CSV table of C-alpha atoms and ligand atoms in Angstrom, one decimal:
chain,number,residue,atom,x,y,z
A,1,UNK,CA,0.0,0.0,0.0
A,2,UNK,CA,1.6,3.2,-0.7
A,3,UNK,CA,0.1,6.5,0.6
A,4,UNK,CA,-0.3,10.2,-1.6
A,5,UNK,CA,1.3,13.0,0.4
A,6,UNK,CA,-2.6,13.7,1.9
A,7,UNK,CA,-5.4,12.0,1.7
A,8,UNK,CA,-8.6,12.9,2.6
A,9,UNK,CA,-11.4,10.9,4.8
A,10,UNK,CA,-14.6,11.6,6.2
A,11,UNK,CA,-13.9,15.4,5.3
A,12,UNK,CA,-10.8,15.4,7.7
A,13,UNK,CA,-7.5,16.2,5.5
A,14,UNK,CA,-4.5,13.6,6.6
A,15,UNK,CA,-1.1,14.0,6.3
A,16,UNK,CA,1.4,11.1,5.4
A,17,UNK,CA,3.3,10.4,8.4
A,18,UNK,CA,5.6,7.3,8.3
A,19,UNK,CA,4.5,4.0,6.6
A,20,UNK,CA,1.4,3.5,8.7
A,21,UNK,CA,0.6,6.4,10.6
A,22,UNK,CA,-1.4,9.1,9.6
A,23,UNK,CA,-1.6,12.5,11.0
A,24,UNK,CA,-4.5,14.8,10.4
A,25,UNK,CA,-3.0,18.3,8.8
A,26,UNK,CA,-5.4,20.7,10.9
A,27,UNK,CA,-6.6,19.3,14.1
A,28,UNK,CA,-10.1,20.0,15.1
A,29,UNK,CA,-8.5,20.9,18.8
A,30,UNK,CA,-4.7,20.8,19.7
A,31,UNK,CA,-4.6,20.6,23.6
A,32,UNK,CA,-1.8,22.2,25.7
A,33,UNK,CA,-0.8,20.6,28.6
A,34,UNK,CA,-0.7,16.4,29.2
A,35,UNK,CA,-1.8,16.6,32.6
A,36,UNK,CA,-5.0,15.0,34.1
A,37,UNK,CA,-6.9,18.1,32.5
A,38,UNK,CA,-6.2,18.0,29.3
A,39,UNK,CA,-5.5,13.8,28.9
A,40,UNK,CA,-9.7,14.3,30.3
A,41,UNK,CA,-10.2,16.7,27.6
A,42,UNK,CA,-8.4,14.3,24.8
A,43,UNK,CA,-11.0,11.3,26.5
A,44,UNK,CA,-14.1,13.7,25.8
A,45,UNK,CA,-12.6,15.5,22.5
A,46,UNK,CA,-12.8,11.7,21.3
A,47,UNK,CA,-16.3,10.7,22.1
A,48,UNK,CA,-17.2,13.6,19.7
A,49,UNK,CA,-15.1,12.7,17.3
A,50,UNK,CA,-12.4,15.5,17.5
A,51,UNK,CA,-9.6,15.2,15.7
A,52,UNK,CA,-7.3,15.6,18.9
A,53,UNK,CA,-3.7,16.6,19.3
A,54,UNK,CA,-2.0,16.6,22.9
A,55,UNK,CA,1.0,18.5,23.2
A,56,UNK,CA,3.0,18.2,26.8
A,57,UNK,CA,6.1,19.7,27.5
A,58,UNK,CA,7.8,18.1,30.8
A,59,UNK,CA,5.5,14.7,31.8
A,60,UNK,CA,2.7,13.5,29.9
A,61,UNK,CA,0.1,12.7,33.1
A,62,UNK,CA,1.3,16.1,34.5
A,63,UNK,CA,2.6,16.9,38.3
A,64,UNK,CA,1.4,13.6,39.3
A,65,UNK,CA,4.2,11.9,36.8
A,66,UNK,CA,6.5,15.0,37.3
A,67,UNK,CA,6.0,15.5,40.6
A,68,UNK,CA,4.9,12.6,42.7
A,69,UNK,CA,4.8,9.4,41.0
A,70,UNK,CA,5.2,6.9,44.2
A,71,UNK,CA,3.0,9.8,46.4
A,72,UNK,CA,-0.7,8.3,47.2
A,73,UNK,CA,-3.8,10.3,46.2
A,74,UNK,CA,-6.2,10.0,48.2
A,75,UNK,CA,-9.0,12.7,46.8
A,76,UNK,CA,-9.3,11.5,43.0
A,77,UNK,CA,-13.1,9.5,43.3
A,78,UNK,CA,-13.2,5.9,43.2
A,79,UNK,CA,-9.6,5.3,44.3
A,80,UNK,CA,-9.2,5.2,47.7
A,81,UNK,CA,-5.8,5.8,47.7
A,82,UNK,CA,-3.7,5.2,44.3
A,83,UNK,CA,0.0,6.3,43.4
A,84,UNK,CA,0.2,9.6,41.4
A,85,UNK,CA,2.2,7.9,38.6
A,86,UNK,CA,-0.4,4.8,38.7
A,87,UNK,CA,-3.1,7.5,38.2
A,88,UNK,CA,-1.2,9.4,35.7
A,89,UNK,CA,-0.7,6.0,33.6
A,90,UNK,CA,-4.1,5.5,33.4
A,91,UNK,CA,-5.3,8.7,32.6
A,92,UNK,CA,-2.6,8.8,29.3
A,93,UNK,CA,-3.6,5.1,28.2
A,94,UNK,CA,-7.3,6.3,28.5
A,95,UNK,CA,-6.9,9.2,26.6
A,96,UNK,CA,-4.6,7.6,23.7
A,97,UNK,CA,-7.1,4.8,23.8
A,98,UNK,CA,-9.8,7.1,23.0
A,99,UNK,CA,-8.0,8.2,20.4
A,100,UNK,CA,-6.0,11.2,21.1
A,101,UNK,CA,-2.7,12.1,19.9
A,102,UNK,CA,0.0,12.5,22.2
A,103,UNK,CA,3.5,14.5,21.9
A,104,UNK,CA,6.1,15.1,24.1
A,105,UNK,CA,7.0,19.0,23.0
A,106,UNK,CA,7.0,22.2,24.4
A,107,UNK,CA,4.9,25.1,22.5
A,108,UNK,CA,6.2,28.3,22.8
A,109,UNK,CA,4.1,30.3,20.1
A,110,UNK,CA,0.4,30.7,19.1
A,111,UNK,CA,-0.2,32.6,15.9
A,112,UNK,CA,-4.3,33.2,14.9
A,113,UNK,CA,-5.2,32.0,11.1
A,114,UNK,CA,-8.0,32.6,9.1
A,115,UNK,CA,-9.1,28.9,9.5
A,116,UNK,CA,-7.9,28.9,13.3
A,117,UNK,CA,-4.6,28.7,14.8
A,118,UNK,CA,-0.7,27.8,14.3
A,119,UNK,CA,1.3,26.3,16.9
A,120,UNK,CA,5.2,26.1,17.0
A,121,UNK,CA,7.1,23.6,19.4
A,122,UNK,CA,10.7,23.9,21.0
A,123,UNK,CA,11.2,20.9,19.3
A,124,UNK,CA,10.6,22.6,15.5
A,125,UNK,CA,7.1,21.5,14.7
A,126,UNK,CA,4.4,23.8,13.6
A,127,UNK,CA,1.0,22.1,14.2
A,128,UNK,CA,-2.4,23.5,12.8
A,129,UNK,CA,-6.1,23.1,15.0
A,130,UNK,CA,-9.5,24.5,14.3
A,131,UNK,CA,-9.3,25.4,18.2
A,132,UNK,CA,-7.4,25.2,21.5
A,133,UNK,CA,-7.6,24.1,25.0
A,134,UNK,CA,-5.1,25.4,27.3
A,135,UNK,CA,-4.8,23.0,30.3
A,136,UNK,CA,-1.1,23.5,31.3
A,137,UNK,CA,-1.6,23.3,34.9
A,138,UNK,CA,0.9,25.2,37.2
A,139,UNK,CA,3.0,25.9,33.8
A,140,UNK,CA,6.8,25.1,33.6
A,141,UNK,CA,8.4,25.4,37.3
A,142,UNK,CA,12.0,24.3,39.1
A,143,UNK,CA,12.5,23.5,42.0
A,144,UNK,CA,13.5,25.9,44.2
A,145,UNK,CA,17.2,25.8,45.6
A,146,UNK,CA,18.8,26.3,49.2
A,147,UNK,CA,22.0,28.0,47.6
A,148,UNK,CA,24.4,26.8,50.1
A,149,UNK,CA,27.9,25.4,49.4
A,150,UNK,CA,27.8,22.2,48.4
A,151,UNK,CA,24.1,22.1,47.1
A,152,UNK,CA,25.0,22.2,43.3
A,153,UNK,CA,28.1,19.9,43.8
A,154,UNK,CA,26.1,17.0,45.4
A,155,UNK,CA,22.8,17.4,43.2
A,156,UNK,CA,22.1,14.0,41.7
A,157,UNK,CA,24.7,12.7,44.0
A,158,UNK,CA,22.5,12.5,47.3
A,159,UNK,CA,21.0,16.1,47.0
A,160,UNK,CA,17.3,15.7,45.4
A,161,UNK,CA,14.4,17.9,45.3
A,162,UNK,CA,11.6,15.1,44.1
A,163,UNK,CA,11.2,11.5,44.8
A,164,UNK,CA,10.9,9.2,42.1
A,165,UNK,CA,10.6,6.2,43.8
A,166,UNK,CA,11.0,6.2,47.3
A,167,UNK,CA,12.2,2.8,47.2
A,168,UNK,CA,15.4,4.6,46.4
A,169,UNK,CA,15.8,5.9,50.0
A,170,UNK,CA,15.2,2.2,51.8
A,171,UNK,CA,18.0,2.1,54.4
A,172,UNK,CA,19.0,5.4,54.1
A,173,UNK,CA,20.0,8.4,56.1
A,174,UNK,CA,17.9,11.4,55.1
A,175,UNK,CA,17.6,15.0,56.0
A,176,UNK,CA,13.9,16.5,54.2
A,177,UNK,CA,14.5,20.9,54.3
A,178,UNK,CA,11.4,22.5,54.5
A,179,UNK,CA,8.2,22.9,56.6
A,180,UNK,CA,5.1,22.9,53.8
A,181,UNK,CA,3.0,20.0,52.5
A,182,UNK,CA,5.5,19.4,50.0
A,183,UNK,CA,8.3,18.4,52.2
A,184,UNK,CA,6.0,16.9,55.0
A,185,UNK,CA,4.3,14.4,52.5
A,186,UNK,CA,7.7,13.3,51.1
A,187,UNK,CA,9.0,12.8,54.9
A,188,UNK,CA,5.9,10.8,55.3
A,189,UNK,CA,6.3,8.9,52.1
A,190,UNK,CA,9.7,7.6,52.8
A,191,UNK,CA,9.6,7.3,56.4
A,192,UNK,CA,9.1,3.5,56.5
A,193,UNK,CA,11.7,2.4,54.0
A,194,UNK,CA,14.4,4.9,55.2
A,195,UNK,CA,17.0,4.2,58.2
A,196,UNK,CA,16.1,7.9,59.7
A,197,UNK,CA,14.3,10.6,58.3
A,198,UNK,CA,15.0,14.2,60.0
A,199,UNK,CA,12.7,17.2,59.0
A,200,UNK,CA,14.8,20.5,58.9
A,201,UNK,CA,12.4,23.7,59.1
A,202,UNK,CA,13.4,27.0,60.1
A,203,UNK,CA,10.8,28.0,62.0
A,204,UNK,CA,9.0,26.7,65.2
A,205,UNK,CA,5.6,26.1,63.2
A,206,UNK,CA,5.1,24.0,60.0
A,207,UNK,CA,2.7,25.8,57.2
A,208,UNK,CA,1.8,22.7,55.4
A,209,UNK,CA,-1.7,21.1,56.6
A,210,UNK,CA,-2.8,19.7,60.2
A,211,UNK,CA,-3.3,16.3,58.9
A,212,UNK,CA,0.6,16.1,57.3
A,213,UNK,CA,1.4,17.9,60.9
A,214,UNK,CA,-0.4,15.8,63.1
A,215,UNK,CA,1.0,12.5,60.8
A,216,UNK,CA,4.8,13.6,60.9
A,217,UNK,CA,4.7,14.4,64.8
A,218,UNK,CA,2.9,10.8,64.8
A,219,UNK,CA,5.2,8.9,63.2
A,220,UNK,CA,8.9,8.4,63.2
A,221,UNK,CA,10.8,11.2,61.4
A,222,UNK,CA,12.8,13.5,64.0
A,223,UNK,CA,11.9,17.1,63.3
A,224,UNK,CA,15.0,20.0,63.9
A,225,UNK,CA,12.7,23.4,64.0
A,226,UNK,CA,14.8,26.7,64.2
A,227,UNK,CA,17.1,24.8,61.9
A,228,UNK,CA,18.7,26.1,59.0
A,229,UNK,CA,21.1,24.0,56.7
A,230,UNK,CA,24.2,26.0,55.9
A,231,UNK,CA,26.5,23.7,54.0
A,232,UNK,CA,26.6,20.6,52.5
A,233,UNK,CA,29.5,18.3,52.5
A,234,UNK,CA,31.1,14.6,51.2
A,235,UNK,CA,33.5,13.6,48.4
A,236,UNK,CA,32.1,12.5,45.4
A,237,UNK,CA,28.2,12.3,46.8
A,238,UNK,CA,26.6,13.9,49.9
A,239,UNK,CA,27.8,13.1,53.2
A,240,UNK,CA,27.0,15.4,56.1
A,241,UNK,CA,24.2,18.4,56.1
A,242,UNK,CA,25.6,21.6,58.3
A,243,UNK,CA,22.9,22.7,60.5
A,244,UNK,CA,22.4,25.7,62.8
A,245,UNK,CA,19.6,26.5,65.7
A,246,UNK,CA,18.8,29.7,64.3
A,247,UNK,CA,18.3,30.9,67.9
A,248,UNK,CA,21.4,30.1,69.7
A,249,UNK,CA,23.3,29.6,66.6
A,250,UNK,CA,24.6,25.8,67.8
A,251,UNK,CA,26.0,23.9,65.1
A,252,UNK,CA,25.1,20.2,64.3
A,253,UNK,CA,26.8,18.0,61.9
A,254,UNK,CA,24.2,15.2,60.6
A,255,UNK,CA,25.2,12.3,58.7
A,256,UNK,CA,23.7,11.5,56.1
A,257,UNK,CA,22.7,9.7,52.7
A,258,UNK,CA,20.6,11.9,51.4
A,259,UNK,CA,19.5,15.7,51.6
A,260,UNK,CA,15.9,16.2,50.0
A,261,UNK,CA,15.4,19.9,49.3
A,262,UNK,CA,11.5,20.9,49.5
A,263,UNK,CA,11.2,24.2,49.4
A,264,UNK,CA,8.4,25.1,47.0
A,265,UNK,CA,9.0,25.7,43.4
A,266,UNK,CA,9.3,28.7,40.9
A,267,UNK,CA,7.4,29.4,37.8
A,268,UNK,CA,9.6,29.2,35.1
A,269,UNK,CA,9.0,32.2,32.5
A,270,UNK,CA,5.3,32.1,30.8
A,271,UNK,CA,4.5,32.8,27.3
A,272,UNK,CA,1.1,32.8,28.3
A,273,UNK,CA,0.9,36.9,27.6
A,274,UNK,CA,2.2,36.7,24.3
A,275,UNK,CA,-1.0,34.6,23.1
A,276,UNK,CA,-3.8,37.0,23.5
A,277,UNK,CA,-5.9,35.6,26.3
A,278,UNK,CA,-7.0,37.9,29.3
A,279,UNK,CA,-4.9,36.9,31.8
A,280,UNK,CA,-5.5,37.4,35.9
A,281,UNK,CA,-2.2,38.2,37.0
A,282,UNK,CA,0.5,36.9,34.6
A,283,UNK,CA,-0.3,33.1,35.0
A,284,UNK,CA,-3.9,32.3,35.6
A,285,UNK,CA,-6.5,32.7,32.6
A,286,UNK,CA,-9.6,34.4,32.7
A,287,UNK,CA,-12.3,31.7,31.7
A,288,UNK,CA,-16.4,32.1,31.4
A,289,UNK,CA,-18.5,28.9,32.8
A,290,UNK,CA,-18.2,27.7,29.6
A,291,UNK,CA,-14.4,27.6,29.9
A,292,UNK,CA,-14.3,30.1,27.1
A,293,UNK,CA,-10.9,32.5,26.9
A,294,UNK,CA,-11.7,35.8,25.7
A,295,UNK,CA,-10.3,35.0,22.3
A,296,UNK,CA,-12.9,32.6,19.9
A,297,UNK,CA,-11.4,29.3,19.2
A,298,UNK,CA,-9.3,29.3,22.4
A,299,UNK,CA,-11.1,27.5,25.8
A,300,UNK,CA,-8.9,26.5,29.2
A,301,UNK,CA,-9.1,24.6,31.8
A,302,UNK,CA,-7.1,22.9,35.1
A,303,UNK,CA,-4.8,24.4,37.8
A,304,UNK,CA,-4.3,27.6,34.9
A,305,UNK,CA,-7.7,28.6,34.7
A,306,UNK,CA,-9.4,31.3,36.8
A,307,UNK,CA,-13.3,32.3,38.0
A,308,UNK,CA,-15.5,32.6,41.4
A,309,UNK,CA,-15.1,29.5,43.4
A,310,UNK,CA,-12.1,27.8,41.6
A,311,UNK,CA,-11.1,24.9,43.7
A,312,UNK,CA,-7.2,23.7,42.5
A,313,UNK,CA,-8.1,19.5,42.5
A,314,UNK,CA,-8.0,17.3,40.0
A,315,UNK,CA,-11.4,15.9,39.4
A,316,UNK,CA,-12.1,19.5,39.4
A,317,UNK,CA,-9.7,20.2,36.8
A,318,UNK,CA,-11.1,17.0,34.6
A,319,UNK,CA,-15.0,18.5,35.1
A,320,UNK,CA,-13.6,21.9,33.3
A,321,UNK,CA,-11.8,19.9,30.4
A,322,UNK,CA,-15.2,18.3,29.6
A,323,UNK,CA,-16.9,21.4,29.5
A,324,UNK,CA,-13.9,23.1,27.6
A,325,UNK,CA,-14.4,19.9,25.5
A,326,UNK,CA,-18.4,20.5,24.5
A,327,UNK,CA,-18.0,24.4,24.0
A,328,UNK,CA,-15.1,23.5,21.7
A,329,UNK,CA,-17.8,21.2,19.9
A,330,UNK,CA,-20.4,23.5,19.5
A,331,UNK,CA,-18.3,25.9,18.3
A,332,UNK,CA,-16.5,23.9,15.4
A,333,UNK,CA,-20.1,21.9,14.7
A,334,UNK,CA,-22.7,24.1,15.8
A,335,UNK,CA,-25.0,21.1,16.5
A,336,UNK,CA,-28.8,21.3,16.1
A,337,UNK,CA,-29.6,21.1,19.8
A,338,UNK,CA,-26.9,23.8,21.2
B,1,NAP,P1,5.3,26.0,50.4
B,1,NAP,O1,3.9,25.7,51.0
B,1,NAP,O2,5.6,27.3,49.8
B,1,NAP,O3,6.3,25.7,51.6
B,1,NAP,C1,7.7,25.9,51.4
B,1,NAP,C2,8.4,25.7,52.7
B,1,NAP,O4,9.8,25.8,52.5
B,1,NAP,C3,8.0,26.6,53.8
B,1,NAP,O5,7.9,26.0,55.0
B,1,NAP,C4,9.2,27.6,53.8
B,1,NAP,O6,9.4,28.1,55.1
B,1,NAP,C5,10.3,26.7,53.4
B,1,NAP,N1,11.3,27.5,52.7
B,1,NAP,C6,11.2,28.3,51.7
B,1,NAP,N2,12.4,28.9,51.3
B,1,NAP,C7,13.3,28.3,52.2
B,1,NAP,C8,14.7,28.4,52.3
B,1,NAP,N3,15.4,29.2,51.5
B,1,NAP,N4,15.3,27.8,53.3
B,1,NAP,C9,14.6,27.0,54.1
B,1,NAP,N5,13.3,26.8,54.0
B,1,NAP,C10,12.6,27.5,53.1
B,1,NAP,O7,5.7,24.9,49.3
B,1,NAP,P2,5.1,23.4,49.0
B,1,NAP,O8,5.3,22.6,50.3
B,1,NAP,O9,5.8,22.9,47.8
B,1,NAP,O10,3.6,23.6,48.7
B,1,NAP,C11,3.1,24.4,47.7
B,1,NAP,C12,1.6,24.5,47.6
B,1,NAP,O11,1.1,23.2,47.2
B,1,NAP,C13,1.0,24.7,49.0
B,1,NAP,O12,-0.2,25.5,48.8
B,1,NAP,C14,0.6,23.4,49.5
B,1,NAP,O13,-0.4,23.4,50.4
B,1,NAP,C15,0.2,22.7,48.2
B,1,NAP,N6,0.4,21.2,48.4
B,1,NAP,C16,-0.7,20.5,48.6
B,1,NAP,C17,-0.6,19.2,48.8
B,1,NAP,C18,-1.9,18.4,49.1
B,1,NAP,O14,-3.0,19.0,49.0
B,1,NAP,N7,-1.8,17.1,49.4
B,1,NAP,C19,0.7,18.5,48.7
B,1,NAP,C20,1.8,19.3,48.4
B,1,NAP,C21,1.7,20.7,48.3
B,1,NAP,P3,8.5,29.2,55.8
B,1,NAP,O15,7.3,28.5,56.2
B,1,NAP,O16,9.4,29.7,56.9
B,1,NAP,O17,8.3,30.3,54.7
């Protein structure tokens, strides 16, 4: 069988792509972002028949892959407890399943057309869609660091700032920095396969939630409040983590295996404002109830999106891709019953 450089079925224009796949030349919706949002939206886009493209940029199946694969969820319906990358799996086979087409690239421009919009990847692609759904979450972010000495000598030798698999820690010595959910939940996470676990804060209070608070002081991770890490130290990976009392200034030299750093994260730059949307602030997006952005073609939903009463979850996040998902359909088929 040999394949023309198009071809055309059921009014959708393909592309040749490679012996045996085809790739439709204008997508009825390209979806930003391949976290739980928009994999939901590629699951809905399908049962209408959308020509779907998925386009991720760091993790297809979003912060729960990036982030926290071996964390538990314990909030997504019908799982009491599940791992985030278990979840994340399932959510990307669902949506390929359905049907949707998923890339690992990065876009960094949206440019309108007559018939709808261009988008260019990092990676060199230029991808065409009749619309768009913007579901990129918390956008791009790092990690942020403790910028002591020794911090970006030992990183990936010891010094971490996510847990891939907390079977990585089993027998290990390990000093968690920081005093939010973030670092509480990975203290609690590897607590039972690691030798010791100490939690380094430097205050005298934790900000993270009463439930991570009330777990940590119940379990067997040794907390060091007041304390501030100062210096890291070791030959070839991480050894010993420098620690003052930042009220009597007392020095303690732990030893250790590993030094988790959990200090929040920072966005990385947006080019959200270059594409036109309203924007709230310079990361969240203005959306109607119908998850429509205020430019026509271009809907949004997830952690990005903003309105009255908008609760940051994930089943949240997947109710607002199926909406985005049927205003996207009315709008390219303007059904009889809309
Ligand atoms: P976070 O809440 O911003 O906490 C960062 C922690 O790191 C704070 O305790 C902060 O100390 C400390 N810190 C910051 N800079 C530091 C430095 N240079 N040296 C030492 N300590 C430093 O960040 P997060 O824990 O990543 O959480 C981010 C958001 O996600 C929060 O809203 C959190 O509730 C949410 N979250 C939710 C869940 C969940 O729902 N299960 C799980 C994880 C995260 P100070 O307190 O002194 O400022």
């Amino acid at each position: 069988m040999s394949f023309r450089d198009t071809v055309t079925l059921a009014g959708t224009t393909f592309k040749k792509e490679g012996p045996l796949s085809l790739a439709p030349m204008v997508y009825d919706v390209i979806v930003v972002g391949g976290g739980p949002a928009g994999l939901t939206a590629g699951v809905y886009a399908r049962t209408r028949k959308l020509s779907t493209l998925i386009l991720e940029a760091q993790a297809t199946g979003g912060q729960l892959e990036w982030l926290y694969p071996t964390k538990s969820v314990y909030d997504y319906p019908s799982y009491i407890a599940i791992e985030g990358g278990e979840l994340a799996q399932l959510f990307v086979l669902h949506s390929r399943e359905s049907g949707a087409e998923i890339r690992a690239e990065e876009v960094v421009d949206v440019q309108r057309q007559a018939s709808g919009f261009k988008l260019a990847t990092r990676q060199g692609n230029v991808y065409e869609g009749r619309s768009i759904i913007l579901a990129m979450g918390m956008g791009l972010f790092e990690p942020k660091r403790l910028d002591v000495p020794g911090e970006a000598e030992f990183e990936t030798k010891g010094v971490e700032y996510r847990v891939r698999d907390r079977r990585e820690f089993k027998g290990k010595r390990v000093v968690v920095v920081g005093g939010g959910d973030s670092a509480l939940e990975i203290a609690l996470e590897i607590v039972a396969a690691a030798k010791k676990v100490i939690l380094v804060h430097r205050r005298e209070e934790f900000r993270a939630m009463e439930k991570n608070v009330e777990a940590v002081m119940d379990s067997q991770i040794e907390v060091l409040f007041n304390a501030e890490v100062t210096s890291l130290e070791g030959n070839g990976k991480v050894e010993r983590a420098v620690v003052y009392d930042n009220r009597t200034l007392k020095k303690t030299v732990l030893d250790v295996d590993a030094v988790i750093v959990n200090i929040g994260f920072e966005p990385k730059i947006t080019p959200l404002p270059r594409w036109g949307v309203e924007l709230e602030g310079d990361r969240l997006i203005r959306v109607k109830a119908d998850m429509s952005t205020s430019v026509r073609g271009i809907y949004a939903c997830g952690d990005m999106v903003s309105y009255p009463g908008k609760d940051k979850r994930i089943v949240t996040g997947c109710g607002e891709a199926v909406t985005a998902v049927m205003s996207v359909y009315k709008y390219l088929r303007q059904p009889y019953w809309a």
